[in-house]
Short mmCIF file of C-alpha atoms in Angstrom, two decimals:
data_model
loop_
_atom_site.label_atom_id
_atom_site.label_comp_id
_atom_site.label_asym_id
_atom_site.label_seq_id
_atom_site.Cartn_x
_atom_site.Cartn_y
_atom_site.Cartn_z
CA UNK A 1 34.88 -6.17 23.76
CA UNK A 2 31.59 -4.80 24.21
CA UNK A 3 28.83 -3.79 21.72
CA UNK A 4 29.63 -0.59 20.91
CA UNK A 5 27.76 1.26 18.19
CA UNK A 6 29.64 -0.01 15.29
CA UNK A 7 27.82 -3.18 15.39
CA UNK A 8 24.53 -2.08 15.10
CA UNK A 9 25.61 0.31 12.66
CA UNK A 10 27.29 -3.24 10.62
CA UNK A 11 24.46 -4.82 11.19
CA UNK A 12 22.04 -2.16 9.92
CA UNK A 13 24.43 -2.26 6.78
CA UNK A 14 23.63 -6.00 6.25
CA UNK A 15 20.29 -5.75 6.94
CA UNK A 16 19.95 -2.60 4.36
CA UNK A 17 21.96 -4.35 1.81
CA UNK A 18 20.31 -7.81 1.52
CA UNK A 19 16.72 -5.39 1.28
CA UNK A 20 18.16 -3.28 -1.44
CA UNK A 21 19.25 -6.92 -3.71
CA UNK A 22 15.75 -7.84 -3.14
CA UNK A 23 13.81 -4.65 -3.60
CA UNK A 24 16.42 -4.96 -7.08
CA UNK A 25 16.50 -8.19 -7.86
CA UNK A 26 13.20 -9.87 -7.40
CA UNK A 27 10.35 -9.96 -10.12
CA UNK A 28 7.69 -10.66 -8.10
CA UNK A 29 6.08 -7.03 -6.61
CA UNK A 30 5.03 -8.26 -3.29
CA UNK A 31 9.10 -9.13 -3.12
CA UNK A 32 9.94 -5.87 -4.39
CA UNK A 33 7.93 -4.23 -1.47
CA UNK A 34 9.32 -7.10 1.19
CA UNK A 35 12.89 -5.56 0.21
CA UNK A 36 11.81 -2.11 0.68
CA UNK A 37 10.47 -2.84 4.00
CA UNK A 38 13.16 -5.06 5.36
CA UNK A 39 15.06 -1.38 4.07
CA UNK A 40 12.85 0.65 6.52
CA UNK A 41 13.77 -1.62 9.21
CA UNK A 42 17.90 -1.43 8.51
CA UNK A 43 17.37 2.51 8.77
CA UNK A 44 15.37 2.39 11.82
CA UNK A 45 17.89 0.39 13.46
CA UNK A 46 20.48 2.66 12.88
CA UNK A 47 18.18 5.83 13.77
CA UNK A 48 18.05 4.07 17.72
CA UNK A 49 21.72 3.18 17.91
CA UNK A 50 22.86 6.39 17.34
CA UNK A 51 20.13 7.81 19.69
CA UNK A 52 21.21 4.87 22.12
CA UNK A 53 24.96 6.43 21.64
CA UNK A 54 24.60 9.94 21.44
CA UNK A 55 27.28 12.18 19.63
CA UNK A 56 27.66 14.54 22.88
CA UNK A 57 27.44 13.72 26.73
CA UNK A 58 25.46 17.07 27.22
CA UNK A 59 22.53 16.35 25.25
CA UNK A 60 19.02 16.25 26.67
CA UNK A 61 16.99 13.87 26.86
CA UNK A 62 14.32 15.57 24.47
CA UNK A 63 17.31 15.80 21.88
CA UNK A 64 17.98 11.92 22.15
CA UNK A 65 14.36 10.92 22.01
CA UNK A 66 14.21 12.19 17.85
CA UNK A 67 15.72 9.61 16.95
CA UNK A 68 12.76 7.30 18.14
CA UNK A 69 10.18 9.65 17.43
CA UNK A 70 11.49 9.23 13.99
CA UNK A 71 10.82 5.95 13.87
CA UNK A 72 8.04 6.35 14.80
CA UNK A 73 7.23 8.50 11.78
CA UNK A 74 8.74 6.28 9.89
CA UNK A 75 6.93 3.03 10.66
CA UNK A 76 3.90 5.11 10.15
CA UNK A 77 4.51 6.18 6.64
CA UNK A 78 5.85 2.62 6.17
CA UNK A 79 2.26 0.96 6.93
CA UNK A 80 0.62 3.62 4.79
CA UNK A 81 3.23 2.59 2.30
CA UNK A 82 2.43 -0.92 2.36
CA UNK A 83 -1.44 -0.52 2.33
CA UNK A 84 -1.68 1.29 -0.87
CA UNK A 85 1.27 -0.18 -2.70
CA UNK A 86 -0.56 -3.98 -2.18
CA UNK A 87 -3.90 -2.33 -3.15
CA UNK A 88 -2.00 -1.36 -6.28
CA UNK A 89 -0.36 -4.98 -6.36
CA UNK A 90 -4.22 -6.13 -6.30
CA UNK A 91 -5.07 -3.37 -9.40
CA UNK A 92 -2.51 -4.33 -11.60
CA UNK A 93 -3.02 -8.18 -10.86
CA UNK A 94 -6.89 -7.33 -11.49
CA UNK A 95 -5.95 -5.68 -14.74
CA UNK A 96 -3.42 -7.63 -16.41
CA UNK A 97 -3.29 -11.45 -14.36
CA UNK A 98 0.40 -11.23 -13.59
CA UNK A 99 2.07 -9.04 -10.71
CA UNK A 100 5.86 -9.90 -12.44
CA UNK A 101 7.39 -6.18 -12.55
CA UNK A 102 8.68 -7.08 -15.52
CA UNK A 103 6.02 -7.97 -17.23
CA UNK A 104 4.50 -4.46 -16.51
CA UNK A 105 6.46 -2.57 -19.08
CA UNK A 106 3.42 -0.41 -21.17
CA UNK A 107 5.08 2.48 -20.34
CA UNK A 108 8.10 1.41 -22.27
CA UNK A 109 8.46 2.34 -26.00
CA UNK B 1 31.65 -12.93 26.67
CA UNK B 2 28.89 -10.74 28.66
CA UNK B 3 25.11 -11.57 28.68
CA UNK B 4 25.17 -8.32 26.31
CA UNK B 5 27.04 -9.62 23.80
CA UNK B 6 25.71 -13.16 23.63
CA UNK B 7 22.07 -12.08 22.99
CA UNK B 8 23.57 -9.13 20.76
CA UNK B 9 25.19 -11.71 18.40
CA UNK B 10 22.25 -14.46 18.52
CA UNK B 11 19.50 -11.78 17.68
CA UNK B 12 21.90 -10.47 14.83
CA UNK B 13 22.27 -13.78 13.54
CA UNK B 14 18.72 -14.58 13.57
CA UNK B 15 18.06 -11.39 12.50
CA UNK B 16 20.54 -11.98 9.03
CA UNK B 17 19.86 -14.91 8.56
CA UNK B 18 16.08 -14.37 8.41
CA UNK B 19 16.88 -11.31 5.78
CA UNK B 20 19.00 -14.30 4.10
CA UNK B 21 16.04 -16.97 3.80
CA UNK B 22 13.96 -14.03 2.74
CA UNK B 23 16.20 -13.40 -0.39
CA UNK B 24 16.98 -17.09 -0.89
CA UNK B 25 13.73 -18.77 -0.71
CA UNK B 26 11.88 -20.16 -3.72
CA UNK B 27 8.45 -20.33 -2.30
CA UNK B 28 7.34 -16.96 -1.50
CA UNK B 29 5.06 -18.18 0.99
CA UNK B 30 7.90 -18.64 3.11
CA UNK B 31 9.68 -15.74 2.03
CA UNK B 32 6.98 -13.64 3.74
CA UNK B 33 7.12 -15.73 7.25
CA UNK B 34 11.00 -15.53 7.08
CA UNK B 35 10.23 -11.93 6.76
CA UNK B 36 8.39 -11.83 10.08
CA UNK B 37 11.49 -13.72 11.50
CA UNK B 38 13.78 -11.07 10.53
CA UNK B 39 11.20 -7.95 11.92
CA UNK B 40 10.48 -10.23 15.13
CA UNK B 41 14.78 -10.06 15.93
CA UNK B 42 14.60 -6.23 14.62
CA UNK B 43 12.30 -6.05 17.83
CA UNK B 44 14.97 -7.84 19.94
CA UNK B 45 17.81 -5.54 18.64
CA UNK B 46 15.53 -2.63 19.87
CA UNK B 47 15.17 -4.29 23.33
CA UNK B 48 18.92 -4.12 23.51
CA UNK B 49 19.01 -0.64 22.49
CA UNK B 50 16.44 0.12 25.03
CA UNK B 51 13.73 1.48 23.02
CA UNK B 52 11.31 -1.10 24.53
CA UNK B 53 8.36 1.30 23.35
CA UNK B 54 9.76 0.80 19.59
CA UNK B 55 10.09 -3.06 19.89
CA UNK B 56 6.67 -3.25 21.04
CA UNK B 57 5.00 -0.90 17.98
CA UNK B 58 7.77 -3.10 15.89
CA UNK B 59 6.11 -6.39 16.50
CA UNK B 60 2.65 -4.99 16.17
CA UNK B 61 2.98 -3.15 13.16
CA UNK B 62 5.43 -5.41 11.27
CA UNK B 63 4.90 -8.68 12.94
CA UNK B 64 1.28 -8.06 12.97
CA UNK B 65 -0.43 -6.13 10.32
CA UNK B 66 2.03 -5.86 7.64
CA UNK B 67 3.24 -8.87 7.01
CA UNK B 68 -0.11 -10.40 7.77
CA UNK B 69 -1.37 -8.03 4.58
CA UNK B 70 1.76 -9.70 2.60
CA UNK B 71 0.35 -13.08 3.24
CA UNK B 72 -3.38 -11.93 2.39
CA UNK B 73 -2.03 -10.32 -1.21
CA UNK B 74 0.08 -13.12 -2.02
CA UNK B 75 -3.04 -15.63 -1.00
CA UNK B 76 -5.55 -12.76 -3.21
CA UNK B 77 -2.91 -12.96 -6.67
CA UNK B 78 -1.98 -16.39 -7.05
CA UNK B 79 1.56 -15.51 -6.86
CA UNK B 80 2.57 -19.19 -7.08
CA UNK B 81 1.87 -19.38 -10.49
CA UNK B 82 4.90 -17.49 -10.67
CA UNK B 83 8.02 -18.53 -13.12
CA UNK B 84 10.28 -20.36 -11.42
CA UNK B 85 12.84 -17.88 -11.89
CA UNK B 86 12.52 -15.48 -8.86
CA UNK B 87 14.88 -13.19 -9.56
CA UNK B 88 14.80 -11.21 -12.68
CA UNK B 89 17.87 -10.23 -15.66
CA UNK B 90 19.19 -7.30 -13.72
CA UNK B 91 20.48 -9.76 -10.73
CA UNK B 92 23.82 -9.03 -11.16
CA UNK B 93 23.14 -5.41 -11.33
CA UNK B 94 21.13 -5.65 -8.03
CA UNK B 95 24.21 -7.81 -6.58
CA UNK B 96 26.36 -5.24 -7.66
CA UNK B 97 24.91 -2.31 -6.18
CA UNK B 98 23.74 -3.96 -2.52
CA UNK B 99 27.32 -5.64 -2.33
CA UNK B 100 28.79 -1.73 -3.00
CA UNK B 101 26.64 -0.39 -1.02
CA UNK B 102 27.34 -2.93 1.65
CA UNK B 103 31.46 -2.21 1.39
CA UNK B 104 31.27 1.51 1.62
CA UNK B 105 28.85 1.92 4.29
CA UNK B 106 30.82 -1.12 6.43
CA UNK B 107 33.79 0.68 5.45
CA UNK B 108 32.37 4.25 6.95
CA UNK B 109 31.41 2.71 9.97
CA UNK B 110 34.85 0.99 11.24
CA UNK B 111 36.71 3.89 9.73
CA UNK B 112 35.01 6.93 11.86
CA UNK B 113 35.66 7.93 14.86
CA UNK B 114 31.98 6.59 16.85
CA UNK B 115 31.62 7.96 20.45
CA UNK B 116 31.55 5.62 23.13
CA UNK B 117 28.97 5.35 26.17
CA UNK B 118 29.03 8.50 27.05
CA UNK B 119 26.58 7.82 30.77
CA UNK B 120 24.35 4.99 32.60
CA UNK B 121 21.49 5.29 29.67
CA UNK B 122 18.67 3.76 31.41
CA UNK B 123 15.57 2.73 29.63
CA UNK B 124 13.93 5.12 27.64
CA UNK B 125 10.34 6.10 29.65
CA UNK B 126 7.42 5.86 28.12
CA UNK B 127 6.27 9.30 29.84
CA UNK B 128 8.51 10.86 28.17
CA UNK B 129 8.38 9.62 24.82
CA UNK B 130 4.72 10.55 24.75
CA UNK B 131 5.97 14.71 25.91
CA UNK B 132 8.39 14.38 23.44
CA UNK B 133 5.52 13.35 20.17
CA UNK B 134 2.92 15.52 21.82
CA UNK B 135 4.76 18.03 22.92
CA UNK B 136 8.00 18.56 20.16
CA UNK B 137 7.04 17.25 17.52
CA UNK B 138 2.56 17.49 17.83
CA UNK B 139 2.52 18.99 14.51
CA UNK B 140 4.58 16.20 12.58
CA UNK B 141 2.16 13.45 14.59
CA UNK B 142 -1.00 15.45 13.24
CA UNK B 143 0.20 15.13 9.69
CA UNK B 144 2.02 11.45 9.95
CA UNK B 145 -2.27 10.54 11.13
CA UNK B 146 -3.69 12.36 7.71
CA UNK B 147 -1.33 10.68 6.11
CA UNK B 148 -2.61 7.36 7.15
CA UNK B 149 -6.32 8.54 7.02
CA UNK B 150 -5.14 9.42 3.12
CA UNK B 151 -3.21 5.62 2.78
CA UNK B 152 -6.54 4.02 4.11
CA UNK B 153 -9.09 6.07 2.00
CA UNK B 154 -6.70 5.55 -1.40
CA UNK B 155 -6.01 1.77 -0.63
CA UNK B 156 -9.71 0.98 -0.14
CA UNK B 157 -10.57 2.95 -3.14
CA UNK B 158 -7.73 1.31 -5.39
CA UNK B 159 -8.77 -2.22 -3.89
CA UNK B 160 -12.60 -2.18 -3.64
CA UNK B 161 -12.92 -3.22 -7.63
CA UNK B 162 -15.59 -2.40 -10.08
CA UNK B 163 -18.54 -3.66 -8.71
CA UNK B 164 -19.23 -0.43 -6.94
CA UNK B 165 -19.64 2.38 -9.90
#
């Protein structure tokens, strides 16, 4: 059997899964935002194998190529995301000596 | 087996499992260099889907700067003073949710009806991937680089501390 697109697709699954326990689960923020990367990355995955196995034989080749340029966007607003969410992380360890995201609960009544 | 599918199923597996030692580890430290593991084998699964430009911004972006800016914030807040308990009270929520989410979306994916190859897909050319951002989609590029100029100028301004006003 060859690799056809449902195993990327299974595998982007996985991938998104264990990301979303740990962007869930984990009290520590730089965790939180490890998760939310290792998220991007599922998505990104899946955003080539479809463009790898496209939905019609007639498309062009300018049609298939969204799907990366996506990424591309994607990545991009994922390092921007990154930059200022640790520059937060730094902030709110700066302010209050902890970065446990449970611990920062002023907001809550 | 093919070539295809051996070096399919080893990145996948060293792609999972580094998401795995991610989740599981108790030193974050480690966490974070698992984490470049598991982007490092993302690149690899690219490679396969020939998107060779992709694994090649994938291991410098994610292999290089982000995780590297991980490791600097984790070394900058002393997270190993930590508790010891990594995970926090809504774990079996989190569980919960990622194992539905993980069903349903496995579930959609055997149950649908995916296309097969469809032609010879040859490697995807650079030349053309730089028509198609400059060309189709020049406008979207122009804003994804203000939005970084933005991300730089607000994370240096959040970071740079007190000592400047």
């Amino acid at each position: 059997m060859a690799i056809e697109l449902e195993h990327y697709l299974i595998l982007g699954a996985l991938l998104f899964s264990i990301g979303l326990y740990m962007a869930l689960a984990k009290r520590n923020f730089v965790g939180v935002l490890m998760g939310i990367e290792m998220m991007f990355n599922a998505v990104n995955l899946t955003f080539i194998a479809f463009s790898r196995f496209p939905r019609f034989a007639d498309m062009t080749d300018a049609e298939r190529l969204s799907g990366h340029v996506f990424v591309i966007f994607v990545i991009t607003v994922a390092a921007a995301e990154a930059a200022v969410a640790l520059a937060l992380a730094m902030l709110v360890y700066r302010n209050r000596e902890t970065i446990d995201v449970d611990r920062m609960d002023l907001l809550k009544w | 087996m093919s070539y295809e599918e051996v070096i399919f199923y080893f990145v996948a597996a060293v792609t999972v499992l580094g998401a795995l030692g991610v989740v599981l580890t108790r030193n974050v430290v480690h966490s974070a260099l698992f984490l470049i593991l598991a982007l490092l084998a993302v690149a690899g699964v690219f490679i396969l889907l020939s998107a060779e430009f992709l694994a090649i911004v994938q291991i410098l972006i994610y292999g290089g700067a982000v995780t590297i800016l991980i490791l600097f914030v984790m070394m900058l807040t002393r997270v190993r003073d930590m508790p010891q308990a990594l995970d926090g009270p809504q774990r079996p929520f989190a569980a919960l949710a990622a194992g539905a989410f993980l069903v349903l979306s496995v579930l959609a994916a055997l149950s649908s009806d995916w296309p097969g190859e469809t032609r010879e897909i040859t490697v995807v050319p650079f030349r053309e991937m730089g028509e198609a951002l400059f060309r189709d989609w020049a406008v979207p590029f122009e804003v994804a680089s203000l939005v970084l100029l933005v991300a730089l100028i607000g994370a240096i301004v959040l970071a740079r501390g007190e000592e400047g006003e």
